[in-house]
Structures are given as C-alpha cells and as structure tokens.
PDB file of C-alpha atoms in Angstrom:
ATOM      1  CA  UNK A   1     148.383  55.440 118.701  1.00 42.00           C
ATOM      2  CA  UNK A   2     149.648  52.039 117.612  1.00 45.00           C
ATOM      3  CA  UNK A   3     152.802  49.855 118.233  1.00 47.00           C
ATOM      4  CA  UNK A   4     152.773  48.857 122.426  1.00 49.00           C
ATOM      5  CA  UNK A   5     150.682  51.901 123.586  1.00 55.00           C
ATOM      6  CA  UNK A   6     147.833  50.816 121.525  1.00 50.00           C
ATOM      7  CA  UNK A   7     147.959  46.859 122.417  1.00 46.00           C
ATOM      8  CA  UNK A   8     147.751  48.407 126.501  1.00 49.00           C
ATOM      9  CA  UNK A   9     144.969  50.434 125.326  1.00 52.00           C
ATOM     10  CA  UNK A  10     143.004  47.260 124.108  1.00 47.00           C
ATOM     11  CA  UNK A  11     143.568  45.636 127.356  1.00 45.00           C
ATOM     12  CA  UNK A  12     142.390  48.420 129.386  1.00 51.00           C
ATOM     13  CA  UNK A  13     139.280  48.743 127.509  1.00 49.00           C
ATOM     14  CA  UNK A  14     138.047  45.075 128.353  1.00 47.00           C
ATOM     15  CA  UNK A  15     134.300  45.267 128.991  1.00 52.00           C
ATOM     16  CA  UNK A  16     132.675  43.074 131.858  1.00 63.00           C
ATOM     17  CA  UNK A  17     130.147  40.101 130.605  1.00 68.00           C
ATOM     18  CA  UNK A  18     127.412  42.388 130.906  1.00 73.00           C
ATOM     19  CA  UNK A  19     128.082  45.057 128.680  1.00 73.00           C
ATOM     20  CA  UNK A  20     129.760  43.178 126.085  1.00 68.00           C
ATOM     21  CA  UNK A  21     126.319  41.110 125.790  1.00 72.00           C
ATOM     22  CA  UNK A  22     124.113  44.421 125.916  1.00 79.00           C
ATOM     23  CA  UNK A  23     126.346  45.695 123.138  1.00 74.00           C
ATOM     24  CA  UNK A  24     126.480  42.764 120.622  1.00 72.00           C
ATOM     25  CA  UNK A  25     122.672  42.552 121.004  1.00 78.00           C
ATOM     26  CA  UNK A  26     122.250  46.534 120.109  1.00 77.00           C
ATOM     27  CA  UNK A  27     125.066  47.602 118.744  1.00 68.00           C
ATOM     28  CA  UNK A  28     123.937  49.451 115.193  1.00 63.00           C
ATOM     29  CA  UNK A  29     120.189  47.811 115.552  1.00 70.00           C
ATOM     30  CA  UNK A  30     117.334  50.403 115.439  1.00 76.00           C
ATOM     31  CA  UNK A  31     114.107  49.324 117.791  1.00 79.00           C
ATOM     32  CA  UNK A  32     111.991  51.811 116.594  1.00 78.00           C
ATOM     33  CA  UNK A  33     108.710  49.565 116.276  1.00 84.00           C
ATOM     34  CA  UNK A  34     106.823  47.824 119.334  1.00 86.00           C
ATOM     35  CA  UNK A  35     108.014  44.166 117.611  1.00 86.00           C
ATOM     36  CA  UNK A  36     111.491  45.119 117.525  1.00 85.00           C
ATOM     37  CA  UNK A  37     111.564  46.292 120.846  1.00 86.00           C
ATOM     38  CA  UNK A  38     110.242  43.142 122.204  1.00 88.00           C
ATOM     39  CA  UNK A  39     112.293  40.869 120.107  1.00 88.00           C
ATOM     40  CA  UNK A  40     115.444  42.275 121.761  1.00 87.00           C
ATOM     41  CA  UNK A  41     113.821  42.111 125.420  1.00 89.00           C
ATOM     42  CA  UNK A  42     113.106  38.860 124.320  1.00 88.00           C
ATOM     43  CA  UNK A  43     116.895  37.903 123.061  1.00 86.00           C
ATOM     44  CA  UNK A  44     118.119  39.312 126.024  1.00 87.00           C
ATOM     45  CA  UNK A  45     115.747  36.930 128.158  1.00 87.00           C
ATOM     46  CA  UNK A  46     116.996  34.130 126.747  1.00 84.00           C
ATOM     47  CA  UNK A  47     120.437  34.578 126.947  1.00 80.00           C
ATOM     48  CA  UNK A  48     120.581  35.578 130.742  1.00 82.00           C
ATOM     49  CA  UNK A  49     118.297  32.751 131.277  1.00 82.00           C
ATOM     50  CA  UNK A  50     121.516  30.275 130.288  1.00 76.00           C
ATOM     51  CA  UNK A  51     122.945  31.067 133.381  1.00 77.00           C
ATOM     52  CA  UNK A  52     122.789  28.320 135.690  1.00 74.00           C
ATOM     53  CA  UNK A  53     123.533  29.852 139.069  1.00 73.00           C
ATOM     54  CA  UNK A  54     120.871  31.670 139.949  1.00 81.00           C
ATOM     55  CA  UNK A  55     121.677  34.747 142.244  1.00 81.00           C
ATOM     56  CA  UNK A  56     124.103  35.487 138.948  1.00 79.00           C
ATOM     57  CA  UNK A  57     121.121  34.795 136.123  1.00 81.00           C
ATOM     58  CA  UNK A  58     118.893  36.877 138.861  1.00 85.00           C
ATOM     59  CA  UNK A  59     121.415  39.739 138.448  1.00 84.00           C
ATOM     60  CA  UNK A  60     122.160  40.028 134.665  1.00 84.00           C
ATOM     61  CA  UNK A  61     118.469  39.998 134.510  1.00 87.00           C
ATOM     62  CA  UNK A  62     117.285  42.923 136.535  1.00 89.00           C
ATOM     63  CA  UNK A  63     120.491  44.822 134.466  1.00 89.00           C
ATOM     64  CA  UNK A  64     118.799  44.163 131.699  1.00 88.00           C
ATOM     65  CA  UNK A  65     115.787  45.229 132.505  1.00 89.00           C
ATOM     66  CA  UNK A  66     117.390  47.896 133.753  1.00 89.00           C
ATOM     67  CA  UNK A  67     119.150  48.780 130.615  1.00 88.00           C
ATOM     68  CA  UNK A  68     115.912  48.265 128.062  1.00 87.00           C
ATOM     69  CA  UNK A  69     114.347  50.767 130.381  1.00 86.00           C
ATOM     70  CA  UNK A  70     117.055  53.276 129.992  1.00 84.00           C
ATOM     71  CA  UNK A  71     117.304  52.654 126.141  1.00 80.00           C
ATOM     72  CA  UNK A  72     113.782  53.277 125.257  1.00 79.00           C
ATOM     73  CA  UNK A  73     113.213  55.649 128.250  1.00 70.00           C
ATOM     74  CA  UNK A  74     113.001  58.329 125.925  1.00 49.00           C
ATOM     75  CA  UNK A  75     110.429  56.791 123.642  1.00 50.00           C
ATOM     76  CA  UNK A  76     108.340  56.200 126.119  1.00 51.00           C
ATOM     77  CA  UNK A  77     108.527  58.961 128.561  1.00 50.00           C
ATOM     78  CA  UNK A  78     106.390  61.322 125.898  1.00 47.00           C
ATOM     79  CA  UNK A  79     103.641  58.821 127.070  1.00 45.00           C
ATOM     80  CA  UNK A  80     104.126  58.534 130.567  1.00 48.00           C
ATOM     81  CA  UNK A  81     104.258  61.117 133.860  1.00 46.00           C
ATOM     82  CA  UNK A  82     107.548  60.935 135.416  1.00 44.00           C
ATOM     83  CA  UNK A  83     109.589  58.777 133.001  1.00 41.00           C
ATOM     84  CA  UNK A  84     110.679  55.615 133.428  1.00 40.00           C
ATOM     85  CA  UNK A  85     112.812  54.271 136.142  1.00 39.00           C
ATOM     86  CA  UNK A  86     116.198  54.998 135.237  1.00 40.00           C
ATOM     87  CA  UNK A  87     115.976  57.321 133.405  1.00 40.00           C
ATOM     88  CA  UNK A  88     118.197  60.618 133.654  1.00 36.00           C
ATOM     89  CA  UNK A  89     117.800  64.310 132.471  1.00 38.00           C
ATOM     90  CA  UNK A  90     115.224  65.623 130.601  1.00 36.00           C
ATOM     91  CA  UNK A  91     113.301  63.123 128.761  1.00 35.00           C
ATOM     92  CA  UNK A  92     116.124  61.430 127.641  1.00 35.00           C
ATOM     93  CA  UNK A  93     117.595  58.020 127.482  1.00 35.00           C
ATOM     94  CA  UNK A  94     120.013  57.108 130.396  1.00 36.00           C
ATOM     95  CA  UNK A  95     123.339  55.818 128.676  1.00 39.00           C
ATOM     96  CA  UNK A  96     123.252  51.507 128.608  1.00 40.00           C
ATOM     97  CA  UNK A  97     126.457  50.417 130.224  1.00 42.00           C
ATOM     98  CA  UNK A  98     127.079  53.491 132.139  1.00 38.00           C
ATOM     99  CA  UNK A  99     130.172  55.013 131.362  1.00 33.00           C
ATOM    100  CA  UNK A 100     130.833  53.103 128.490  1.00 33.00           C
ATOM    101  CA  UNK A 101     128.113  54.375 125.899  1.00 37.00           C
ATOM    102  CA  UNK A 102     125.870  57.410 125.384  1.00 36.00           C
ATOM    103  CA  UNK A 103     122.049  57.824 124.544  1.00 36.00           C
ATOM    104  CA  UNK A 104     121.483  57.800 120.803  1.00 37.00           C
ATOM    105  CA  UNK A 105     117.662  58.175 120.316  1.00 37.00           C
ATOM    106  CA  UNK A 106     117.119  54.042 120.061  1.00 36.00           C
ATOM    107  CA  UNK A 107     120.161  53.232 119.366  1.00 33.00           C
ATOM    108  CA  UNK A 108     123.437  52.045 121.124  1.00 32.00           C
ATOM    109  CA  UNK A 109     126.561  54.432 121.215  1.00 33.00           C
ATOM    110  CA  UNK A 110     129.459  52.389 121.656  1.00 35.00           C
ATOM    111  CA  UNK A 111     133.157  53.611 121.778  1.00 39.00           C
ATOM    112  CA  UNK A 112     134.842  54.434 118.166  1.00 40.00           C
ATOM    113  CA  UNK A 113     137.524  51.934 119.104  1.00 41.00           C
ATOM    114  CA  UNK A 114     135.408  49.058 120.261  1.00 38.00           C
ATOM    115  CA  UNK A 115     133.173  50.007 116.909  1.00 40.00           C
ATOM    116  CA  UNK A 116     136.460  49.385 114.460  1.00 41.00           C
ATOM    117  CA  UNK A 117     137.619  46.107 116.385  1.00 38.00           C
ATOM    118  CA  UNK A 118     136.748  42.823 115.133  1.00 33.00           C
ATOM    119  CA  UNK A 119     134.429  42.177 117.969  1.00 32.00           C
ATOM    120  CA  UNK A 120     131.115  44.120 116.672  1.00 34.00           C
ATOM    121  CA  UNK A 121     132.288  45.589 112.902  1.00 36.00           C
ATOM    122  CA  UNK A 122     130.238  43.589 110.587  1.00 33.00           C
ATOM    123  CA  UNK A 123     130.373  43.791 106.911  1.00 32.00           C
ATOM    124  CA  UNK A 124     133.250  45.270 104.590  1.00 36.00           C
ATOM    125  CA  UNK A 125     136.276  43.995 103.277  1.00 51.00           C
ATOM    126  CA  UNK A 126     138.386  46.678 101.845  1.00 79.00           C
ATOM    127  CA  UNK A 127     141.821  46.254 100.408  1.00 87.00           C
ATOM    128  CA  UNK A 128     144.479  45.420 102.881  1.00 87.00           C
ATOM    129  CA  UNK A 129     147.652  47.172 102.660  1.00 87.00           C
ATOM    130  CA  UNK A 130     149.211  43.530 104.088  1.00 88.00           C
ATOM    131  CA  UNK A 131     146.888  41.437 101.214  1.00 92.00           C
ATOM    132  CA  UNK A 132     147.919  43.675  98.247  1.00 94.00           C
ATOM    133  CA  UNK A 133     151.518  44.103  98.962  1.00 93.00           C
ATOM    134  CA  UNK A 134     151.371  40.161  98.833  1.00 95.00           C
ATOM    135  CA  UNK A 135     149.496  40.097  95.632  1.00 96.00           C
ATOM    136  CA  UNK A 136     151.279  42.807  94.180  1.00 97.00           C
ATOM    137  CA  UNK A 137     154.625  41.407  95.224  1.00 96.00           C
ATOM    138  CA  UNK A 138     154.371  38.159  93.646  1.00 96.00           C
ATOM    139  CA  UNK A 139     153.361  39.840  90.477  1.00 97.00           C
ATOM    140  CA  UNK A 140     156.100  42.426  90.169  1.00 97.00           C
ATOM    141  CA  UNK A 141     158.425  39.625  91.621  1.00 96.00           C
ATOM    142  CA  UNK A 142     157.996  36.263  89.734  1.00 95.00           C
ATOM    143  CA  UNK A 143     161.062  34.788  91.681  1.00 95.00           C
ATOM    144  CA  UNK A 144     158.680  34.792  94.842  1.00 95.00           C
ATOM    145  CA  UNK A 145     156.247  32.946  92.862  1.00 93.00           C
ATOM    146  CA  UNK A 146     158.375  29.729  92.616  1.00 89.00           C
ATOM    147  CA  UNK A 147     160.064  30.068  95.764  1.00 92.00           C
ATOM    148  CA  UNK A 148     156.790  30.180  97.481  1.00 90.00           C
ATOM    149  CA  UNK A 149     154.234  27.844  95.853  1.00 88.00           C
ATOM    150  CA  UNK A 150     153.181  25.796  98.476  1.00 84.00           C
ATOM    151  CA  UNK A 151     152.258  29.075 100.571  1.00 86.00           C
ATOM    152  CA  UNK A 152     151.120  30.898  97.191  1.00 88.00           C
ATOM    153  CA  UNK A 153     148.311  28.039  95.984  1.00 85.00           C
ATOM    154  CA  UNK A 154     146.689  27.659  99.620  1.00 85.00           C
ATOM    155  CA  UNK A 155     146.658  31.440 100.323  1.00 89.00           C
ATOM    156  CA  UNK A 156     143.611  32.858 102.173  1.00 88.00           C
ATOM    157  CA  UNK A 157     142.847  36.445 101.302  1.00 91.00           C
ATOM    158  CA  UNK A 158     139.384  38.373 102.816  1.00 86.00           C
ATOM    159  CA  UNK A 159     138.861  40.662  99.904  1.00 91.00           C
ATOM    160  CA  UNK A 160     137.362  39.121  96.631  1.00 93.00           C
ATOM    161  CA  UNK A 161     138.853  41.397  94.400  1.00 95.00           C
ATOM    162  CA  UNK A 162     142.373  40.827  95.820  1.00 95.00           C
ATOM    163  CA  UNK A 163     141.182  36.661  95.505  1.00 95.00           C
ATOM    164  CA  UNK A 164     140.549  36.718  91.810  1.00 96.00           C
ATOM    165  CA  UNK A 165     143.745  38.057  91.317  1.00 97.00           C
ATOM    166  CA  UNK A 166     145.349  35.424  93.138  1.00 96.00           C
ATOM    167  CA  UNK A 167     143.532  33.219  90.796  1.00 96.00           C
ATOM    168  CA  UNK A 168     144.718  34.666  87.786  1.00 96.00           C
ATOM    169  CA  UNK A 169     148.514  34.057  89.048  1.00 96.00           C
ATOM    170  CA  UNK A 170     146.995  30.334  90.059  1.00 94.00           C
ATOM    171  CA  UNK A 171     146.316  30.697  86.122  1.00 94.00           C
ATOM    172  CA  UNK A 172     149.442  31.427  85.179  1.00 94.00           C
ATOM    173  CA  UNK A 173     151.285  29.443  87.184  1.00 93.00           C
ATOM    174  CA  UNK A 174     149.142  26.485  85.784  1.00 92.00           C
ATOM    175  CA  UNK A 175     150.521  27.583  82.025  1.00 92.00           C
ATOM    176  CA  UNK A 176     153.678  27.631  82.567  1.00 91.00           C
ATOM    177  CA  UNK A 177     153.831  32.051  82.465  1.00 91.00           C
ATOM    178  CA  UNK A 178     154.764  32.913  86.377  1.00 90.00           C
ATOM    179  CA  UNK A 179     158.157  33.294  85.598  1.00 91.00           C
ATOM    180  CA  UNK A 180     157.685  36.158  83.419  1.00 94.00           C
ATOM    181  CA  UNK A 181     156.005  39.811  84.985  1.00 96.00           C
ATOM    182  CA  UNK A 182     154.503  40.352  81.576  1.00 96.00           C
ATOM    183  CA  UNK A 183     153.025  37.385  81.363  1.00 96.00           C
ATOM    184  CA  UNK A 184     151.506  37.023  84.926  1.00 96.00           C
ATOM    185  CA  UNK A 185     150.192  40.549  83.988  1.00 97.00           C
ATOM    186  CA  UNK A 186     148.591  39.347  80.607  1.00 96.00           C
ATOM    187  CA  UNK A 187     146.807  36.489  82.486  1.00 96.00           C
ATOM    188  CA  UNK A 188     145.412  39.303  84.923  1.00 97.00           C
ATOM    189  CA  UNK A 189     144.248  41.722  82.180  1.00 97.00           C
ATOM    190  CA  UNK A 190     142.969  38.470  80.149  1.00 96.00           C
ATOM    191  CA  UNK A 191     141.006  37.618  83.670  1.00 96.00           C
ATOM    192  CA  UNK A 192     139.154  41.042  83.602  1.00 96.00           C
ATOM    193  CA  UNK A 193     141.298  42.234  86.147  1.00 96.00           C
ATOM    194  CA  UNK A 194     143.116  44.821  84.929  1.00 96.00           C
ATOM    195  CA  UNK A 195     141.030  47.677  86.961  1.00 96.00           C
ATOM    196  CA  UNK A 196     141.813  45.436  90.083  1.00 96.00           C
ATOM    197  CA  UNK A 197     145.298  45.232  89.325  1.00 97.00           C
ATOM    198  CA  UNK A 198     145.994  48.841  89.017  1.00 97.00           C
ATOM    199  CA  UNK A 199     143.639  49.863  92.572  1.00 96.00           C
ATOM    200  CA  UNK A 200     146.408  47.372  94.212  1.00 96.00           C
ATOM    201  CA  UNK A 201     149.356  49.289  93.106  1.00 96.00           C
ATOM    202  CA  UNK A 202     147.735  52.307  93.565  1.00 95.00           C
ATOM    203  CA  UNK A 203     147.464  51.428  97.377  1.00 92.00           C
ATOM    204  CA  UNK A 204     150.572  50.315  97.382  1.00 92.00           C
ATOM    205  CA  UNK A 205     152.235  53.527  96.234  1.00 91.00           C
ATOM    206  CA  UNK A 206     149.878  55.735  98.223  1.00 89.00           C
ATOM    207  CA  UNK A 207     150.987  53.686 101.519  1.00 84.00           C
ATOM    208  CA  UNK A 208     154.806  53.971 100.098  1.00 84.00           C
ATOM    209  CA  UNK A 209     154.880  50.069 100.521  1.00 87.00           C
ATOM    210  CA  UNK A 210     158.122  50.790  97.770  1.00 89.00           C
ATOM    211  CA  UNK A 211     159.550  47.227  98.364  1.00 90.00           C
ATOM    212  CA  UNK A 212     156.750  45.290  96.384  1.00 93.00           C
ATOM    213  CA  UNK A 213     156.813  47.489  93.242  1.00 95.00           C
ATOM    214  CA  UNK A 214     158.499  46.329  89.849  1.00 94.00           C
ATOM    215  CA  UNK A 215     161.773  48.973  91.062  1.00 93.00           C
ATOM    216  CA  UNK A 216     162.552  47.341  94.069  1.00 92.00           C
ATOM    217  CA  UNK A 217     165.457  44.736  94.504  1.00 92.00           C
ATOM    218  CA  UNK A 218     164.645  41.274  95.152  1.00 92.00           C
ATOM    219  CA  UNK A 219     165.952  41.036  98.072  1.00 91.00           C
ATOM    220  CA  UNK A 220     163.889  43.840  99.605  1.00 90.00           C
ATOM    221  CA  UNK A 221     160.963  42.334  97.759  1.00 91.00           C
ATOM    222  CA  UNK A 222     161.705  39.212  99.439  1.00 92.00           C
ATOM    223  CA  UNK A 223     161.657  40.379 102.951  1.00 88.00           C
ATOM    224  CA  UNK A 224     158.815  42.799 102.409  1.00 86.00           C
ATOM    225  CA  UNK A 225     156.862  39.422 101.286  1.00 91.00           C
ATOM    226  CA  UNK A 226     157.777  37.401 104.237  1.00 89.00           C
ATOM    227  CA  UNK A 227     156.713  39.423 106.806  1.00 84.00           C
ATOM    228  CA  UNK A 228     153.614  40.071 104.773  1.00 87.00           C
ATOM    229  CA  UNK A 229     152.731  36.808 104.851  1.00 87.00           C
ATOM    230  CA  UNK A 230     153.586  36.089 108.414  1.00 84.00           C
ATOM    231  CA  UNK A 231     151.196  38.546 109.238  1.00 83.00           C
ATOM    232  CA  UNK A 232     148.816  37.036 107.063  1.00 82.00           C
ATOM    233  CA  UNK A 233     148.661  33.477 108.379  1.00 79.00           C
ATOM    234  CA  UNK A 234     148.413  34.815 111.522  1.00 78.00           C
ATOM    235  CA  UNK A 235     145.359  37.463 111.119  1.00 75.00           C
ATOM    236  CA  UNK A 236     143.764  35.176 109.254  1.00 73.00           C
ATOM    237  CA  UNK A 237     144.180  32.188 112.207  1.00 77.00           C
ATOM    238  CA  UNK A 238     143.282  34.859 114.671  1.00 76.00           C
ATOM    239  CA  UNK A 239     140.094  36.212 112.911  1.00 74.00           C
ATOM    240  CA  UNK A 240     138.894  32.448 112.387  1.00 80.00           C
ATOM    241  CA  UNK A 241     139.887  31.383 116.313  1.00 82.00           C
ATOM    242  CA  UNK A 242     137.876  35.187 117.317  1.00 79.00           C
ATOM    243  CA  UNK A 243     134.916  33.869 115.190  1.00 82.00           C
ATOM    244  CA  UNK A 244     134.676  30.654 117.140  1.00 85.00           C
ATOM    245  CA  UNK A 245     135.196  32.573 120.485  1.00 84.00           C
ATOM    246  CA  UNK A 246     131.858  34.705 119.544  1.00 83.00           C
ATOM    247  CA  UNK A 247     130.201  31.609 118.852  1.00 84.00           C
ATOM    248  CA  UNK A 248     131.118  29.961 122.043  1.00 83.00           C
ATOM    249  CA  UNK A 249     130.538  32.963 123.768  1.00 82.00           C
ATOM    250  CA  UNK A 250     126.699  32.943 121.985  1.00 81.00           C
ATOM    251  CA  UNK A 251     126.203  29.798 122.861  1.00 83.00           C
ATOM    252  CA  UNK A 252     127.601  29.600 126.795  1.00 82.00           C
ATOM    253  CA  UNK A 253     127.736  33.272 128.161  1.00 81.00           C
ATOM    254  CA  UNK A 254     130.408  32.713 130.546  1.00 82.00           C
ATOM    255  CA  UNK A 255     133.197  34.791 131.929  1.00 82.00           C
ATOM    256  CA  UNK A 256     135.543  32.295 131.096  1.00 83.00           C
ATOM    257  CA  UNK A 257     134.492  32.460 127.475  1.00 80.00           C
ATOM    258  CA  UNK A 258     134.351  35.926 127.678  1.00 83.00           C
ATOM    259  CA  UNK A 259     137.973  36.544 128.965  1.00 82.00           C
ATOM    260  CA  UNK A 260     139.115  33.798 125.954  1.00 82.00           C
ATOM    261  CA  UNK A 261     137.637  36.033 123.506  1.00 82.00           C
ATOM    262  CA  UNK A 262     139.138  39.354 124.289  1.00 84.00           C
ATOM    263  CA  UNK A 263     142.623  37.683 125.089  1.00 81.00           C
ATOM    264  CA  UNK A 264     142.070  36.201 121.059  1.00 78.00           C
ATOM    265  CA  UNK A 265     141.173  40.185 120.095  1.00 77.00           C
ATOM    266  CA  UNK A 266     144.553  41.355 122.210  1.00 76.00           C
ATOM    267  CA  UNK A 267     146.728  38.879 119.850  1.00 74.00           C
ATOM    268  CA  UNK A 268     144.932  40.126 117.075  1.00 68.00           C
ATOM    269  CA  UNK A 269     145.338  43.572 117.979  1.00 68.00           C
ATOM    270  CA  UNK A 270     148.949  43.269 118.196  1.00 66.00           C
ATOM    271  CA  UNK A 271     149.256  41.218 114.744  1.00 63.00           C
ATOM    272  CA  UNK A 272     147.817  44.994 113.564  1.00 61.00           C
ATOM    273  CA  UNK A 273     150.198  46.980 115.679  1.00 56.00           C
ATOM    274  CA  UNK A 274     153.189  44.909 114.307  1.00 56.00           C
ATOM    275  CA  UNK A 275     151.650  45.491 110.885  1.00 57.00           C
ATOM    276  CA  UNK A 276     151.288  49.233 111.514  1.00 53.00           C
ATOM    277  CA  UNK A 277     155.154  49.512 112.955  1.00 47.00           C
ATOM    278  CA  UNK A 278     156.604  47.476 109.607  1.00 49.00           C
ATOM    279  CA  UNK A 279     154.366  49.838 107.260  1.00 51.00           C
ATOM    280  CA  UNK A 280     155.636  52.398 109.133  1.00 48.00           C
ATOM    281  CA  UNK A 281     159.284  51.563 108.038  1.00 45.00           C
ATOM    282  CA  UNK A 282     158.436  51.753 104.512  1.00 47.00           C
ATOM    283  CA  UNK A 283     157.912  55.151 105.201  1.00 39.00           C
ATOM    284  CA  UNK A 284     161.009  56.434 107.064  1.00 37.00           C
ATOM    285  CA  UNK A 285     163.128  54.435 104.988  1.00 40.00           C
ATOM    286  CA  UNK A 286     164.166  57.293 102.681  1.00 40.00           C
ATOM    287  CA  UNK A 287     163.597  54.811  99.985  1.00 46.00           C
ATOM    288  CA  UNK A 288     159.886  55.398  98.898  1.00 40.00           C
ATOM    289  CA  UNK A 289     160.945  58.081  96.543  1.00 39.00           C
ATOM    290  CA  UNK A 290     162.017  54.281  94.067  1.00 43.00           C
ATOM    291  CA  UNK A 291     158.518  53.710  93.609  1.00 40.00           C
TER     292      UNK A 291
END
C-alpha cells in the first residue's frame, strides 16, 4: 500500500527503545562463534549501561539478558538439560522482541517493512526512478538546463552512476554545449557513459515516467522536473537529518531521541508515498504510450 494508508502504517509500527536497540545491534549479524557472541553481549552492556536512572538501566539490562538467552537458546540447549531460561518449544530459539521478530537459527528476523526502511537497510544504491527522471530530463530537455543552474551545479544524487552523469552535463555546460541534446549527449558518450545513459532511459520507460523523454512537451517536462526535484531536496535533507538521529540515538539512548528519529523516518516515509502517488500519475495518464 502507499499514498496515506502506508504513512499510518509507519506510525503504527513504531518500536519501543528496547527493541529498536536489540535490532540495530543484530539485525543481519551472524554470532555463530563464542567471540562474536560475546562481543554483542558486550555492545549491548555498554549501551544499557548509558542510562543514568537506574531502576530504567536495571531494566533494559535484565531484557537483554533476557533476549541473548533467547537468541542463542538454541545453540546452546544441544549442550545443556532443560534449555535455557526463556526459551520456548522444542530446542529452539524464543523470538527477541516478542511479537515483533521470529527465531532464525542466530540470527535476527525483523519485519520485511522495518528491513526496507532507512532505519536498518545498509548498503545499495540503485537507480532512483526520482534521480534519473532528473538526469534524464535535463538531458532530453536542455531548456531546464539553463533555467535551473543554480539547482543543477549543487545537485546531490546517491547513486554514482547517476553522479557521473551529472558531471558530464557539469561538462557540457562548462563548454558552452547544454543548449543542444546532441551535444549534452556527445559529452556523456565522450565521458564513458553511454551504457549509463541508456540504463536511465531504460528505467524511465519501464516506469512510464513519459514526461522526461526527448517526445514530451516542455511544459510537461518542466513540471515532471520540478516535482522531481522537490522530492529530491527533501529525501536527501531527510536521509542526512535520519543519519544524525541514529547517531544521536548511538550516542544517548533516550526515548526522546528515539521518538525524534522515527518522527524524521515518518517525513521521510511520506516524501516516498508522495513520490509513489506522482509516479503513479505517469501511469494513468493515458499518455505513456508518447514515450
């Protein structure tokens, strides 16, 4: 679901100090050695000891000694009469966080919606639908090239491929050639960026994004570009504000950093939903059929 329904579905998925904690210290780790095992208990140590009052750090302590119990319980139990305490069923792991995750044989199971957010995903930076209608746009569209430069030479992109084309219309608009499609299209193939080039408006036509290809009027170009970048600024200010939230929460484990962070993931969350419901429109148009 996206648009509203999914933004309420963010919110109601908020996770209490505890368990967000638990699962940024396991999520996708694998303790399958003595030493890694005990470097987590000992991460998890350290962090509840931060808290300063101390019927709360005594509390988020014995839950996570709870927890560790639970997670390796069925590592352990082959070695040990009755288990360990906490543990459930046969032999198996009870699930760390209780309703929230499942067993997973030394690892963390966290929810498939939690796992995509920008919270816990680490790693990857695929091609944007949002970052290559931008590129792409300004390249089938000089006019947006001039009537943009201020926003077009400070423009901050997440995927490198997407970035050295940006650099090559940088290039061109340095030589005097962005007023020309050809020619911002020579400077890309002269930049080694041809293959790059043609993966953008590939996505582009697959997601039916019709109003930045070489067909489509200006003025649709135009718009299609503006709220493309509007969106941009503001992911890109919201991804940089959640990554100081994290720290902050790293460094001072407190409910009141804790609630800052997820309200920073609920405005980035809706950035996407907004993002999803103007893609969308592409779609419906009835005009896709000009690309």
């Amino acid at each position: 679901a996206e648009g509203p329904d999914a933004f309420r579905s963010v919110l109601a998925e908020a996770r209490p100090l505890v368990d967000l904690l638990w699962m940024r210290e396991t999520a996708g780790g694998v303790f399958d050695t003595p030493e890694r095992r005990a470097e987590l208990e000992k991460t998890l140590r350290e962090l509840t000891s931060r808290i300063r009052d101390e019927s709360l750090r005594y509390h988020y302590q014995q839950e996570m000694r709870e927890r560790v119990l639970s997670f390796f319980g069925s590592q352990r139990s082959g070695r040990q009469d009755g288990g360990r305490p906490g543990q459930r069923g046969q032999g198996k792991a009870a699930a760390p966080g209780g309703q929230f995750a499942k067993s997973g044989g030394g690892r963390i199971a966290i929810t498939e919606s939690l796992g995509q957010s920008a919270l816990v995903k680490r790693g990857g930076e695929g091609m944007s639908v949002r970052e290559a209608t931008i590129i792409v746009a300004l390249v089938n569209h000089p006019a947006l090239i001039d009537e943009n430069f201020a926003h077009i030479e400070f423009l901050d992109l997440a995927n490198s491929d997407l970035r050295r084309l940006h650099a090559a219309i940088l290039d061109a608009m340095a030589h005097d050639m962005a007023n020309d499609r050809q020619a911002v299209i020579a400077t890309i193939e002269r930049a080694g960026c041809a293959e790059i080039w043609e993966r953008a408006v590939g996505l582009i036509r697959r997601m039916r994004q019709w109003p930045a290809l070489e067909t489509a009027a200006l003025e649709d170009a135009r718009d299609a570009f503006s709220q493309a970048l509007h969106l941009q600024r503001s992911a890109r200010t919201l991804h940089k504000e959640l990554k100081q939230a994290e720290a902050a929460l790293a460094i001072d484990p407190t409910d009141e950093n804790y609630r800052h962070l997820i309200e920073i993931q609920a405005q980035f969350q809706d950035v996407q939903a907004t993002e999803a419901l103007i893609e969308g429109f592409g779609v419906s148009s009835g005009r896709a059929g000009r690309a």
